[in-house]
PDB file of C-alpha atoms and ligand atoms in Angstrom:
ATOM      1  CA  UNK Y   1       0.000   0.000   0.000  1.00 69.00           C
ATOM      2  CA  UNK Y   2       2.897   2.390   0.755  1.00 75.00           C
ATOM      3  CA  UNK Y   3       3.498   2.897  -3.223  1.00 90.00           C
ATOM      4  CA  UNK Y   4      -0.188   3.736  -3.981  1.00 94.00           C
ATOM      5  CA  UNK Y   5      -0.289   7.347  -4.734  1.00 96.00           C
ATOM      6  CA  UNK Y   6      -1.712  10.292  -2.195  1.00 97.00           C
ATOM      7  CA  UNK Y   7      -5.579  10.428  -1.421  1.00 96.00           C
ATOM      8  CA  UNK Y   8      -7.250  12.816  -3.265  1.00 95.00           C
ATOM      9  CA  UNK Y   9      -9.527  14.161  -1.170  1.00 96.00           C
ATOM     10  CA  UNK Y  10     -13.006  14.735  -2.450  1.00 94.00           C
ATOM     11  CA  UNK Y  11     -13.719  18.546  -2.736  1.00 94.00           C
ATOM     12  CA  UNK Y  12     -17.291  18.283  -4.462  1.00 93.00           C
ATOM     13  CA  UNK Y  13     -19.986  16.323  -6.473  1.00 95.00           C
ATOM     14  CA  UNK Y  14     -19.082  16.356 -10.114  1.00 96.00           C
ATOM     15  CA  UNK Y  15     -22.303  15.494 -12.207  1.00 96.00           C
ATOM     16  CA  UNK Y  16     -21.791  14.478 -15.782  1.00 98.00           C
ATOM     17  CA  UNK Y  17     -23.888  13.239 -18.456  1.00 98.00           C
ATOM     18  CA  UNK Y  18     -24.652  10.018 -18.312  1.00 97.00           C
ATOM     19  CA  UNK Y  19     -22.738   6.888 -19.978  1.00 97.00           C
ATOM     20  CA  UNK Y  20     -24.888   6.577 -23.092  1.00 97.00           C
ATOM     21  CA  UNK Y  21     -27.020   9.819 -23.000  1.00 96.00           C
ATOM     22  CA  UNK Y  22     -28.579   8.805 -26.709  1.00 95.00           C
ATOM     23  CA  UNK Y  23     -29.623   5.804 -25.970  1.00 95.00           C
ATOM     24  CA  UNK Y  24     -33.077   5.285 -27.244  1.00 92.00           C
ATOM     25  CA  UNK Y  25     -35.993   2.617 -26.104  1.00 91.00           C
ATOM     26  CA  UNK Y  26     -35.244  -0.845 -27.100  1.00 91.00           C
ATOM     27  CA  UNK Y  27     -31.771  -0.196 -28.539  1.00 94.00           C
ATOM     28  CA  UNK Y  28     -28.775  -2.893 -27.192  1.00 96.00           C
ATOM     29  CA  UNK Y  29     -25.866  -2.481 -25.461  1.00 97.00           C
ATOM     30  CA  UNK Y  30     -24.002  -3.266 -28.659  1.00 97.00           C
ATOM     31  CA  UNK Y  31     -24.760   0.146 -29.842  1.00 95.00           C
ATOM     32  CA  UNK Y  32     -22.147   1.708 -28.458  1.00 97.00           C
ATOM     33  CA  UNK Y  33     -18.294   1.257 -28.139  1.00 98.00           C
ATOM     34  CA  UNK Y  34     -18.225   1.128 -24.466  1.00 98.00           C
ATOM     35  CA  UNK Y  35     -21.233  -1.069 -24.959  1.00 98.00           C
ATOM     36  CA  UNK Y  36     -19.512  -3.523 -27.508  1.00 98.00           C
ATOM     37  CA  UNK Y  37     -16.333  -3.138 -25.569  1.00 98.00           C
ATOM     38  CA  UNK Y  38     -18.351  -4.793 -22.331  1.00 98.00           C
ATOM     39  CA  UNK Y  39     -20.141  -6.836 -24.568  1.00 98.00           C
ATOM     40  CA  UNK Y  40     -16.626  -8.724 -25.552  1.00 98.00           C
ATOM     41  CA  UNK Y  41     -16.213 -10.041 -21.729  1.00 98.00           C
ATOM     42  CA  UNK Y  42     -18.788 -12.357 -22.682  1.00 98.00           C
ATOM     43  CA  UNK Y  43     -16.107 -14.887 -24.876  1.00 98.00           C
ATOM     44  CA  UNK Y  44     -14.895 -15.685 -21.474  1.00 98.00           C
ATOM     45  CA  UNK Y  45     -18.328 -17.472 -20.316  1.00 98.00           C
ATOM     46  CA  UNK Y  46     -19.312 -17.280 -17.106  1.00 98.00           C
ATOM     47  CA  UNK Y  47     -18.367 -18.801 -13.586  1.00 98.00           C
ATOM     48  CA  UNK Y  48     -21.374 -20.234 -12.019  1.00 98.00           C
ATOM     49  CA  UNK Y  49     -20.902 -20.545  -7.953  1.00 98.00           C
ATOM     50  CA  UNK Y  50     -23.362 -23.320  -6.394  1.00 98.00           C
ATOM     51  CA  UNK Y  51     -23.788 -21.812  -2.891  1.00 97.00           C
ATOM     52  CA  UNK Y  52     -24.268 -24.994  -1.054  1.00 95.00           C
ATOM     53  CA  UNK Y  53     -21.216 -26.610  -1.678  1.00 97.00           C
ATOM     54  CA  UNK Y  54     -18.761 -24.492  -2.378  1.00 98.00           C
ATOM     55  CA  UNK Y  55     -16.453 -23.348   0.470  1.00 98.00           C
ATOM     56  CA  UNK Y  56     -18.571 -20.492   2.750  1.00 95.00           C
ATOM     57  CA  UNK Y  57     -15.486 -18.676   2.914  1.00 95.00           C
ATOM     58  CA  UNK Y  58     -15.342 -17.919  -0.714  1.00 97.00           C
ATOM     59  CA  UNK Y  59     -18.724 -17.220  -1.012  1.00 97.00           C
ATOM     60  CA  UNK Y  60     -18.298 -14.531   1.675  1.00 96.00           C
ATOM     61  CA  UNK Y  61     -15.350 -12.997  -0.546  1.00 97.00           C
ATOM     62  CA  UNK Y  62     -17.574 -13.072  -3.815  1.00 97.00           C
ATOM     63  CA  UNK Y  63     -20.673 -11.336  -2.198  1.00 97.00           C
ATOM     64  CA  UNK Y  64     -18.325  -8.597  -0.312  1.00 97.00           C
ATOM     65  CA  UNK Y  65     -16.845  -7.962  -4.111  1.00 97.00           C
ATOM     66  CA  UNK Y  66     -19.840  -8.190  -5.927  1.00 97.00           C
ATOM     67  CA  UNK Y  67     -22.641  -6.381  -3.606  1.00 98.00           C
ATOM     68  CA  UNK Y  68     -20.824  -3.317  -4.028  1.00 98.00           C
ATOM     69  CA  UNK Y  69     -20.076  -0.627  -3.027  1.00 97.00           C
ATOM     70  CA  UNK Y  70     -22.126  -0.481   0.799  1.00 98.00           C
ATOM     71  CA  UNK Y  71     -22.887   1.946   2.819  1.00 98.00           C
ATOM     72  CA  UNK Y  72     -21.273   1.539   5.860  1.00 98.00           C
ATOM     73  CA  UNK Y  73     -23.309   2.240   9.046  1.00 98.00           C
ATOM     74  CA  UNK Y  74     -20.960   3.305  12.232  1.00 98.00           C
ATOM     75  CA  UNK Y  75     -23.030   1.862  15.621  1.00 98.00           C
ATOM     76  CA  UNK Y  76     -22.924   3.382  18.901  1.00 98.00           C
ATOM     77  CA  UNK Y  77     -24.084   0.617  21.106  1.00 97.00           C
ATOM     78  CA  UNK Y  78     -25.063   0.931  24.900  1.00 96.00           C
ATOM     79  CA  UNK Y  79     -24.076  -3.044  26.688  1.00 94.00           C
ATOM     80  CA  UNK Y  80     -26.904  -3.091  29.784  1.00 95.00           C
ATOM     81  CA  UNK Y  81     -24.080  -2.278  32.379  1.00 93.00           C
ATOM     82  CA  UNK Y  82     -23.378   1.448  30.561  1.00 93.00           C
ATOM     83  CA  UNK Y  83     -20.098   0.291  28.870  1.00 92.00           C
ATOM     84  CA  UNK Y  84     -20.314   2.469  25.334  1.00 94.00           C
ATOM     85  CA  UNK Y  85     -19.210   0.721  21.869  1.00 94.00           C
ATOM     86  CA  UNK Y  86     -18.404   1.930  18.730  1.00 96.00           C
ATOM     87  CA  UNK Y  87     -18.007  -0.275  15.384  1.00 96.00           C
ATOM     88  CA  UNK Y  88     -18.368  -0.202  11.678  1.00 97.00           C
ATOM     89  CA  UNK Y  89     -21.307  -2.359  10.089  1.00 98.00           C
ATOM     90  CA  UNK Y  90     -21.740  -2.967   6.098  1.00 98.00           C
ATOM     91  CA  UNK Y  91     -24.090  -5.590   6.144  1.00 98.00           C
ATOM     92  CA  UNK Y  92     -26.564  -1.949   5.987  1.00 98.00           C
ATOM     93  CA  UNK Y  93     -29.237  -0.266   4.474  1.00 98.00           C
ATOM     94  CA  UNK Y  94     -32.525   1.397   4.434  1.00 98.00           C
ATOM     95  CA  UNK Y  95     -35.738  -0.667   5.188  1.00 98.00           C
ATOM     96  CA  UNK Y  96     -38.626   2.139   4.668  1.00 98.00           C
ATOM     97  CA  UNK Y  97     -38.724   5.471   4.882  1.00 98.00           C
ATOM     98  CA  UNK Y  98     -42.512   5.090   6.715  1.00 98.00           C
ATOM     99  CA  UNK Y  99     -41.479   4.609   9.561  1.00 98.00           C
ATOM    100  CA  UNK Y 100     -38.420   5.279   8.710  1.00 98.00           C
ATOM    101  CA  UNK Y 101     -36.090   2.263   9.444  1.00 98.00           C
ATOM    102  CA  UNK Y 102     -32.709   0.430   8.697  1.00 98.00           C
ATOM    103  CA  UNK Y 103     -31.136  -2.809   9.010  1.00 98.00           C
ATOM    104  CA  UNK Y 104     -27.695  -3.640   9.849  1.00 98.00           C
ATOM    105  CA  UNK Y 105     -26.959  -7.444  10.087  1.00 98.00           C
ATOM    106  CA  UNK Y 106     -24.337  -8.360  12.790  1.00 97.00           C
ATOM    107  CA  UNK Y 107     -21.792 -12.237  12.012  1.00 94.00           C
ATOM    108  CA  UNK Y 108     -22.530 -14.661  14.844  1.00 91.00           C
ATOM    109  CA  UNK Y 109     -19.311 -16.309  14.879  1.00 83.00           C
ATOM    110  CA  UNK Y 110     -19.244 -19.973  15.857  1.00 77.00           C
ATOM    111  CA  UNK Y 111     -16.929 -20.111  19.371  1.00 77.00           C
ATOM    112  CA  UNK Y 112     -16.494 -16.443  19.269  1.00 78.00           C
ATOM    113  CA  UNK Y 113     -17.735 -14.101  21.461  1.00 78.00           C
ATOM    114  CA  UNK Y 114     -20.836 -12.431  20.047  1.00 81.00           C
ATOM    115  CA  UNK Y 115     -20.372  -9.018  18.615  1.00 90.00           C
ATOM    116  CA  UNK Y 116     -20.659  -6.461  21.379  1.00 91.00           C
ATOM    117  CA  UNK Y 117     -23.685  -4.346  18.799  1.00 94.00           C
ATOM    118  CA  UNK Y 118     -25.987  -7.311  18.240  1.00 95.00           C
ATOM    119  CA  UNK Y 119     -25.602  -8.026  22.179  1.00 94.00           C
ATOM    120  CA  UNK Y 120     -26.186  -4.553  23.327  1.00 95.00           C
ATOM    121  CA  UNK Y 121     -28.818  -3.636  20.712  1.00 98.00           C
ATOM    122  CA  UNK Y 122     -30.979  -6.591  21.913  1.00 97.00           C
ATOM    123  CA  UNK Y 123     -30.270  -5.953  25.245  1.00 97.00           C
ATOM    124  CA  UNK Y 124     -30.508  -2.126  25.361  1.00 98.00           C
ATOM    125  CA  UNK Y 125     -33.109  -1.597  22.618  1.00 98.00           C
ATOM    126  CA  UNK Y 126     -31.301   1.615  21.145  1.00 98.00           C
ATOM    127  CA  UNK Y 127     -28.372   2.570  19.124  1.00 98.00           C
ATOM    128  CA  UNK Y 128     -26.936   5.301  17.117  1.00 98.00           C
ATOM    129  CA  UNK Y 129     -25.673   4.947  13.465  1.00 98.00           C
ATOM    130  CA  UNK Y 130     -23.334   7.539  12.025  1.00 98.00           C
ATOM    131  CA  UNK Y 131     -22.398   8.130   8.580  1.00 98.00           C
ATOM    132  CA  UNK Y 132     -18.566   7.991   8.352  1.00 98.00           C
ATOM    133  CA  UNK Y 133     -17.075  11.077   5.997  1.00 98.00           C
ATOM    134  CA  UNK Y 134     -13.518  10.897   4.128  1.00 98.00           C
ATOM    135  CA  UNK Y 135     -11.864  13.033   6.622  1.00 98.00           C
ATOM    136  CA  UNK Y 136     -12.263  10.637   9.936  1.00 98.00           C
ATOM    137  CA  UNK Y 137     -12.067   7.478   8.314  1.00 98.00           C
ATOM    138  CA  UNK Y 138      -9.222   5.972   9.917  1.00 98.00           C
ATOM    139  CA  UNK Y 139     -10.774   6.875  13.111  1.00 98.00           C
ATOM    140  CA  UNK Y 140     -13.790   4.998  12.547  1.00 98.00           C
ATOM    141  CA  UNK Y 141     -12.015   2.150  10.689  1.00 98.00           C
ATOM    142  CA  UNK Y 142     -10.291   1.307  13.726  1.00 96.00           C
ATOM    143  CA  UNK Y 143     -12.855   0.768  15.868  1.00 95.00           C
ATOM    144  CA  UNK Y 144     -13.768  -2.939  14.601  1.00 93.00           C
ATOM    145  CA  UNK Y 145     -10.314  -4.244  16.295  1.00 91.00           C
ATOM    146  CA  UNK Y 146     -11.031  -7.318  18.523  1.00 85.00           C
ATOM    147  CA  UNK Y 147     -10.149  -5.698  21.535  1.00 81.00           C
ATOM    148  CA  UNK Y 148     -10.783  -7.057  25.062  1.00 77.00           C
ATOM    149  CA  UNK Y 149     -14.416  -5.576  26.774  1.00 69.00           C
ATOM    150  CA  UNK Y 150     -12.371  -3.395  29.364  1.00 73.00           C
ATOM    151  CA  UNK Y 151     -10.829  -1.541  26.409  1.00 80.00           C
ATOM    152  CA  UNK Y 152     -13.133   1.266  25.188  1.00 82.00           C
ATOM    153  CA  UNK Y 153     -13.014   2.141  21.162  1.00 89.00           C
ATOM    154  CA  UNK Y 154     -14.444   5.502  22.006  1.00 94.00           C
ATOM    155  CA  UNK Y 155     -11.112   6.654  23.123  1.00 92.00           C
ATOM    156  CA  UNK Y 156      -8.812   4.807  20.727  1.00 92.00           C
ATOM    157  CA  UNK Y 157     -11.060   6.154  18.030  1.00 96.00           C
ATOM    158  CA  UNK Y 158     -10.101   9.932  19.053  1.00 96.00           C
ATOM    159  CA  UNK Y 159     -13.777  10.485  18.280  1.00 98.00           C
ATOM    160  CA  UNK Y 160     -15.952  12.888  20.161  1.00 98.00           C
ATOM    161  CA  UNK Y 161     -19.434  11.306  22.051  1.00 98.00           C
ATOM    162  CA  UNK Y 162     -22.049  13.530  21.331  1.00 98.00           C
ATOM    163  CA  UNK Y 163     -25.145  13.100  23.800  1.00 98.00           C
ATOM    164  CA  UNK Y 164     -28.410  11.821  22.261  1.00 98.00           C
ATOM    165  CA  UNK Y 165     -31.831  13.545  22.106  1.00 98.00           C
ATOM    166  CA  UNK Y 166     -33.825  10.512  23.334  1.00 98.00           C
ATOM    167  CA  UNK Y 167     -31.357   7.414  23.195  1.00 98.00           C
ATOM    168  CA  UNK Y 168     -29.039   6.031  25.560  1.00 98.00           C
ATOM    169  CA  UNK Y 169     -26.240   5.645  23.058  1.00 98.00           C
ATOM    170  CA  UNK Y 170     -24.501   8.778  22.125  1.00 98.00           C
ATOM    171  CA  UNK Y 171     -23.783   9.629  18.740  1.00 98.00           C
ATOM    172  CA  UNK Y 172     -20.439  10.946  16.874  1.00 98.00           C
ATOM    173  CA  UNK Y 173     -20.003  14.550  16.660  1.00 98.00           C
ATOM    174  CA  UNK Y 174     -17.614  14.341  13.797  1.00 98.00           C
ATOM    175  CA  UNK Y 175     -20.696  12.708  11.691  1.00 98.00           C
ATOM    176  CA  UNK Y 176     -22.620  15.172  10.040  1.00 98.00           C
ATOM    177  CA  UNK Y 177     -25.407  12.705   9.498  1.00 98.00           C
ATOM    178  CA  UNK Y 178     -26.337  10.540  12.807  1.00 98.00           C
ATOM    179  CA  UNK Y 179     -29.524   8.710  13.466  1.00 98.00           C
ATOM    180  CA  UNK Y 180     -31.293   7.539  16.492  1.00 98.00           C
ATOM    181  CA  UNK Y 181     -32.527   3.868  16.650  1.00 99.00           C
ATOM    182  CA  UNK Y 182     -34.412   2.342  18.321  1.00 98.00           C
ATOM    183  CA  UNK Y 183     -34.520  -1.889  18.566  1.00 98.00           C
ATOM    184  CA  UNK Y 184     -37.397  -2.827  16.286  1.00 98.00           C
ATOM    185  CA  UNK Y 185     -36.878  -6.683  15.597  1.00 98.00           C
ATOM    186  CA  UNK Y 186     -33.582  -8.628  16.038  1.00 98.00           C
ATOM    187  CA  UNK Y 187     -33.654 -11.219  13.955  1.00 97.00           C
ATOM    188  CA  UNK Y 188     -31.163 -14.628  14.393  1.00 95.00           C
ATOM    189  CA  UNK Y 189     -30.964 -16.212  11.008  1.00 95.00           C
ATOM    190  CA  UNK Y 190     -30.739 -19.665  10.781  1.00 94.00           C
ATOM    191  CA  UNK Y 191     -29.095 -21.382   8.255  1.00 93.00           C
ATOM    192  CA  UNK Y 192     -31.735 -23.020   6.735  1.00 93.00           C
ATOM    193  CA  UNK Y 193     -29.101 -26.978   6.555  1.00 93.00           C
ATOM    194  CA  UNK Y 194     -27.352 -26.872   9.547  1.00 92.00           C
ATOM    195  CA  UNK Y 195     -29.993 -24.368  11.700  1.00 92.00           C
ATOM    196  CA  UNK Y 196     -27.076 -22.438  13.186  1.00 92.00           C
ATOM    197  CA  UNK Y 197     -27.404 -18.702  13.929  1.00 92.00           C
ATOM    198  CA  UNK Y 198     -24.620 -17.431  11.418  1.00 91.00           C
ATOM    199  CA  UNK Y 199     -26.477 -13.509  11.639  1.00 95.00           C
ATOM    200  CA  UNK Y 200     -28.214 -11.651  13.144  1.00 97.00           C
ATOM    201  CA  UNK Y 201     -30.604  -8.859  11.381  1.00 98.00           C
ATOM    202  CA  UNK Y 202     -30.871  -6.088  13.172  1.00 98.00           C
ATOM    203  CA  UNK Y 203     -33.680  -3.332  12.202  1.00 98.00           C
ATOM    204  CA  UNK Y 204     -34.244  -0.231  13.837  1.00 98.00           C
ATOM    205  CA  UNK Y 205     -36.575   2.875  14.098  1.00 98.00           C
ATOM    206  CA  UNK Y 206     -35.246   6.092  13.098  1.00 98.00           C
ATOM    207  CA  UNK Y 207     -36.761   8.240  15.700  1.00 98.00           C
ATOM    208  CA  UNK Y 208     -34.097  11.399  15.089  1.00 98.00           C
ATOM    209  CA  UNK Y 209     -32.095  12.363  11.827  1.00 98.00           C
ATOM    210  CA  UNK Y 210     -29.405  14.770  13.297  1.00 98.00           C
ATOM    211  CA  UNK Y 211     -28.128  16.183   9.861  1.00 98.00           C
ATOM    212  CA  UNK Y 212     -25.131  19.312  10.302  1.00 98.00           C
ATOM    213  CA  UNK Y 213     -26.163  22.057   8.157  1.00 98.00           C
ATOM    214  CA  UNK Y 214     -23.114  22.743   5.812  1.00 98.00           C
ATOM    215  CA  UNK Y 215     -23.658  19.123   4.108  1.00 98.00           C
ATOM    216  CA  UNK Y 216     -27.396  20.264   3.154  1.00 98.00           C
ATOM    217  CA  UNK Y 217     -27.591  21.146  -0.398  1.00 96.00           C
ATOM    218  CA  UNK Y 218     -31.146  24.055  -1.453  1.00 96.00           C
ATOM    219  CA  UNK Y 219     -33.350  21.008  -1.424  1.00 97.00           C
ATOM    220  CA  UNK Y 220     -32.781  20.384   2.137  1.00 97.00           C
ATOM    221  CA  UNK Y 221     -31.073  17.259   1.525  1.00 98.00           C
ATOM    222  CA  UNK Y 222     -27.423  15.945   1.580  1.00 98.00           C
ATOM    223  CA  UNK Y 223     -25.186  16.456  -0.915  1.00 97.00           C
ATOM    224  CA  UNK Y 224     -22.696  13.794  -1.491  1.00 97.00           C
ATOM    225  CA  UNK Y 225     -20.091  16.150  -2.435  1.00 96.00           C
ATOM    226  CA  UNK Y 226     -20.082  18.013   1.203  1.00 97.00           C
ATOM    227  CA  UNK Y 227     -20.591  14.425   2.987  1.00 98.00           C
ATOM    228  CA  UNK Y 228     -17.809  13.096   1.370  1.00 98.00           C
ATOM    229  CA  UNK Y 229     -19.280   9.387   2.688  1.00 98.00           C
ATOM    230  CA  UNK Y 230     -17.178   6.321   2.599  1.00 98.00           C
ATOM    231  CA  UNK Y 231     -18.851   3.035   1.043  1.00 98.00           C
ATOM    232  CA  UNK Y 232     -17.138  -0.388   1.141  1.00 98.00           C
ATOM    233  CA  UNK Y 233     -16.268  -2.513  -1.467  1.00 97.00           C
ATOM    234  CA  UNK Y 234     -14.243  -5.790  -1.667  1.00 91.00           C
ATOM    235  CA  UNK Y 235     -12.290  -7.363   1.317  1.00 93.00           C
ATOM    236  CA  UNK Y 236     -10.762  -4.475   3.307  1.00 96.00           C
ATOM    237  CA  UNK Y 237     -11.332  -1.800   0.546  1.00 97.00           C
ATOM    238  CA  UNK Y 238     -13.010   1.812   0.743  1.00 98.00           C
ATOM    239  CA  UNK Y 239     -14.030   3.831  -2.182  1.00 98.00           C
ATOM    240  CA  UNK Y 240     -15.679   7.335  -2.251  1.00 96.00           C
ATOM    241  CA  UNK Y 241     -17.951   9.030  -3.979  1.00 95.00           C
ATOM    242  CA  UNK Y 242     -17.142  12.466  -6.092  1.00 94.00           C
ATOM    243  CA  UNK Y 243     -18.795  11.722  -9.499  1.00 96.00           C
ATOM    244  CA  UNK Y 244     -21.961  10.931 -10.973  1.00 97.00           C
ATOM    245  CA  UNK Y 245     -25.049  11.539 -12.908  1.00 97.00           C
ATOM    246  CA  UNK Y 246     -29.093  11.892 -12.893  1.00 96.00           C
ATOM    247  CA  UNK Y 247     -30.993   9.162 -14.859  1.00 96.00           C
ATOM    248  CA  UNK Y 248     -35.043  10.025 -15.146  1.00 93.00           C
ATOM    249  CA  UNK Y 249     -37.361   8.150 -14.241  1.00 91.00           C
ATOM    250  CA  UNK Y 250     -39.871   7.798 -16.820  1.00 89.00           C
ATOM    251  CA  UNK Y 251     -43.688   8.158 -16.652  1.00 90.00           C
ATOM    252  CA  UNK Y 252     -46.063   5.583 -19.104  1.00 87.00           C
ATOM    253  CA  UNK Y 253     -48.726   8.722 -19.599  1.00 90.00           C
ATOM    254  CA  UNK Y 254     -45.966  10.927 -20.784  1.00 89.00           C
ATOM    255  CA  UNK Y 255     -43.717   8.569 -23.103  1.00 88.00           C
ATOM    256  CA  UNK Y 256     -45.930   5.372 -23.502  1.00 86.00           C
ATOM    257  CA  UNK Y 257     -46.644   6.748 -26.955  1.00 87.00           C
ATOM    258  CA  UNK Y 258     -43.049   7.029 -28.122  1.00 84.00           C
ATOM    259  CA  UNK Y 259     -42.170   3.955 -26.788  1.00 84.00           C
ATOM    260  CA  UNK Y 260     -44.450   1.513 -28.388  1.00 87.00           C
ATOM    261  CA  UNK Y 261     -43.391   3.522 -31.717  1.00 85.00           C
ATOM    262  CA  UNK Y 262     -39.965   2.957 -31.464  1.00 85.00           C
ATOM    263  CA  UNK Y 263     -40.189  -0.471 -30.237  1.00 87.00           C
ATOM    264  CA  UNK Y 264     -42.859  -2.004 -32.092  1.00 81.00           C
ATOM    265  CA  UNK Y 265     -44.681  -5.317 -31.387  1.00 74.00           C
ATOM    266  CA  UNK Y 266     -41.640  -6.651 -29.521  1.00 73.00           C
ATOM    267  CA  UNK Y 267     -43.367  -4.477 -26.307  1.00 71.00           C
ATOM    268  CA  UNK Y 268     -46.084  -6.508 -26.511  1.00 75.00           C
ATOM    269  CA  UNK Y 269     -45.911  -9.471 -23.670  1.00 72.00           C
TER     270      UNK Y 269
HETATM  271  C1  FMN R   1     -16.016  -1.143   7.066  1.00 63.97           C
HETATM  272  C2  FMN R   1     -16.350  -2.341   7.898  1.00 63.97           C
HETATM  273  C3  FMN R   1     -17.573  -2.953   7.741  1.00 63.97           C
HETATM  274  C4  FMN R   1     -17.934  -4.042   8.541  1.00 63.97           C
HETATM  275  N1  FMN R   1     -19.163  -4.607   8.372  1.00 63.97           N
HETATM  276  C5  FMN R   1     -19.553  -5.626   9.163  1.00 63.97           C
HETATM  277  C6  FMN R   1     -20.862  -6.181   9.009  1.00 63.97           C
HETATM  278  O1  FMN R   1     -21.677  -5.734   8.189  1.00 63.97           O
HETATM  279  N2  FMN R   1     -21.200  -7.204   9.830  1.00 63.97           N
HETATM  280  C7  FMN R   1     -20.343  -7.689  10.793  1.00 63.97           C
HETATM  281  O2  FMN R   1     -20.716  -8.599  11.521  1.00 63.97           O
HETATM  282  N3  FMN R   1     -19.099  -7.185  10.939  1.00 63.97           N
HETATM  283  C8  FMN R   1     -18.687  -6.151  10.161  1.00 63.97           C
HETATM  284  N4  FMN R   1     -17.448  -5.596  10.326  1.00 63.97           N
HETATM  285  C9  FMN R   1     -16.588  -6.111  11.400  1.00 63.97           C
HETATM  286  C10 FMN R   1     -16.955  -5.500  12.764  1.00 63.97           C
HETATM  287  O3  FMN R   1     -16.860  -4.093  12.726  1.00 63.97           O
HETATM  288  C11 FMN R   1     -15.967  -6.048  13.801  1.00 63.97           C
HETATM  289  O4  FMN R   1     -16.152  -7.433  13.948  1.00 63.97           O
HETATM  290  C12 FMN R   1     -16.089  -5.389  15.145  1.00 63.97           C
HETATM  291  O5  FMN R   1     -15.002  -5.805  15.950  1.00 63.97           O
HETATM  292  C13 FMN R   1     -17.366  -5.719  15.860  1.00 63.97           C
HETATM  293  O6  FMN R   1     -17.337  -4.987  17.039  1.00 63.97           O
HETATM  294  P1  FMN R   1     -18.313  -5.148  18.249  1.00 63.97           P
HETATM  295  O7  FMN R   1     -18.058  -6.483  18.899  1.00 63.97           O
HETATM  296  O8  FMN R   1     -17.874  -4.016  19.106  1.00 63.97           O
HETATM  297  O9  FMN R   1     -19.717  -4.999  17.738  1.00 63.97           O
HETATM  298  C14 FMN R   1     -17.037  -4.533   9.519  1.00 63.97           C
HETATM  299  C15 FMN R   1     -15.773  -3.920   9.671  1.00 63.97           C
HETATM  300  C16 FMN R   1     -15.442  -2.840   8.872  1.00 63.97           C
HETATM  301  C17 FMN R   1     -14.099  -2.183   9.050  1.00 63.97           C
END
């Protein structure tokens, strides 16, 4: 790693056009040169993974590389005796927006000690999750060592606790976008061959959105450019977000019309 060039750091959003802004309804991916260029990856044929007998371990590796890139979610947990805990969690998303609700699914490791979230989540009901920026990533990344109970990540970290509005577990002050959970479900998965509890799904009520003002954009929303977040990809990779582009979404009453022109009979199911 010490020959990879410097980090740039991300300054703002850059929005281009999109990758193919003529492309019209019905028309292949061979229509382009990028298009045909992707198109020649399919000479090598494909690797077909049967998930119930190949080794678990590689399985893991393939999903972490190909279910990218992941928002990471960064929990502060409560354990019923007050000890605080801080830890990165991938394995997250959004559930619904009414209520408004996440998930975060926590490994159960066979002859491990369970995770110190899951545990204090089911015990305590209540959690924060913090969205890491570019700028304190290190920080955060180092909170998922294994370290003994008696040693507190808040402090290693060099993060600041930030008191909650109505949970127990306080939230980062270096994120400038924290929620509030609270415990809706825990959920142990069992493996459906050997019933073991590999997982546990975690989903949790957003009851406050604590969102720092200089990362809202004029809609009232966050723009990725100011929140710089991190997203995970592959094994112990990050990547970050400073480019993209806006794709419509299209209506049937407004373009209905010029789709079944330019497509023909082959719309018809
Ligand atoms: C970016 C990142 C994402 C992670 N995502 C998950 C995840 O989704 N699920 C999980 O069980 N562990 C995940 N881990 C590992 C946990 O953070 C790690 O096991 C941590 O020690 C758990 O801490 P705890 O016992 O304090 O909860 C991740 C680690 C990193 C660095």
């Amino acid at each position: 790693m010490s020959d990879h060039p410097a980090y740039t750091h991300t300054v703002s959003f850059k929005e281009t056009k999109s990758p193919n802004p003529d492309w019209t309804y019905g028309q292949g991916v061979d229509t382009t040169e990028e298009g045909r260029k992707w198109l020649e990856g399919l000479q090598g044929g494909f690797k077909t993974i049967d998930t119930s007998v190949e080794d678990p371990r590689k399985v893991y590796g393939l999903m972490l590389s190909g279910i990218i890139p992941r928002p990471v979610a960064f929990v502060s947990s409560v354990s019923e005796d007050g000890v605080e805990n801080l830890s990165p969690y991938s394995f997250f998303n959004m559930v619904t927006p009414e209520p408004a609700m996440i998930s975060i699914s926590v490994a159960v490791k066979e002859g491990a000690v369970p995770k110190d979230t899951a545990r204090n989540i089911k015990a305590t009901k209540n959690f924060t999750v913090n969205i890491i920026s570019e700028p304190w990533v290190e920080q955060a990344n180092m909170t998922c060592i294994d370290a003994p109970p008696d040693i507190g990540e808040w402090a290693l970290s060099g993060l600041t606790k930030e008191k909650s509005t109505l949970v127990k577990a306080p939230r980062v002050l270096e994120s400038a976008f924290s929620m509030e959970c609270e415990l809706y479900q825990a959920i142990d998965i069992l493996h459906p061959v050997t019933g073991k509890t590999n997982n546990t799904l975690i989903l949790g009520l957003v009851k406050y959105i604590h969102v720092r003002n200089d990362v809202l954009n004029g809609r009232g929303v966050a723009d990725p450019g100011r929140l710089k977040p991190v997203a995970r990809i592959g094994g112990i990779s990050y990547a970050k977000i400073s480019e993209g582009y806006q794709l419509g979404r299209e209506l049937w009453e407004q373009t209905g019309e010029d789709i079944q022109k330019a497509v023909g009979d082959k719309s018809k199911i």
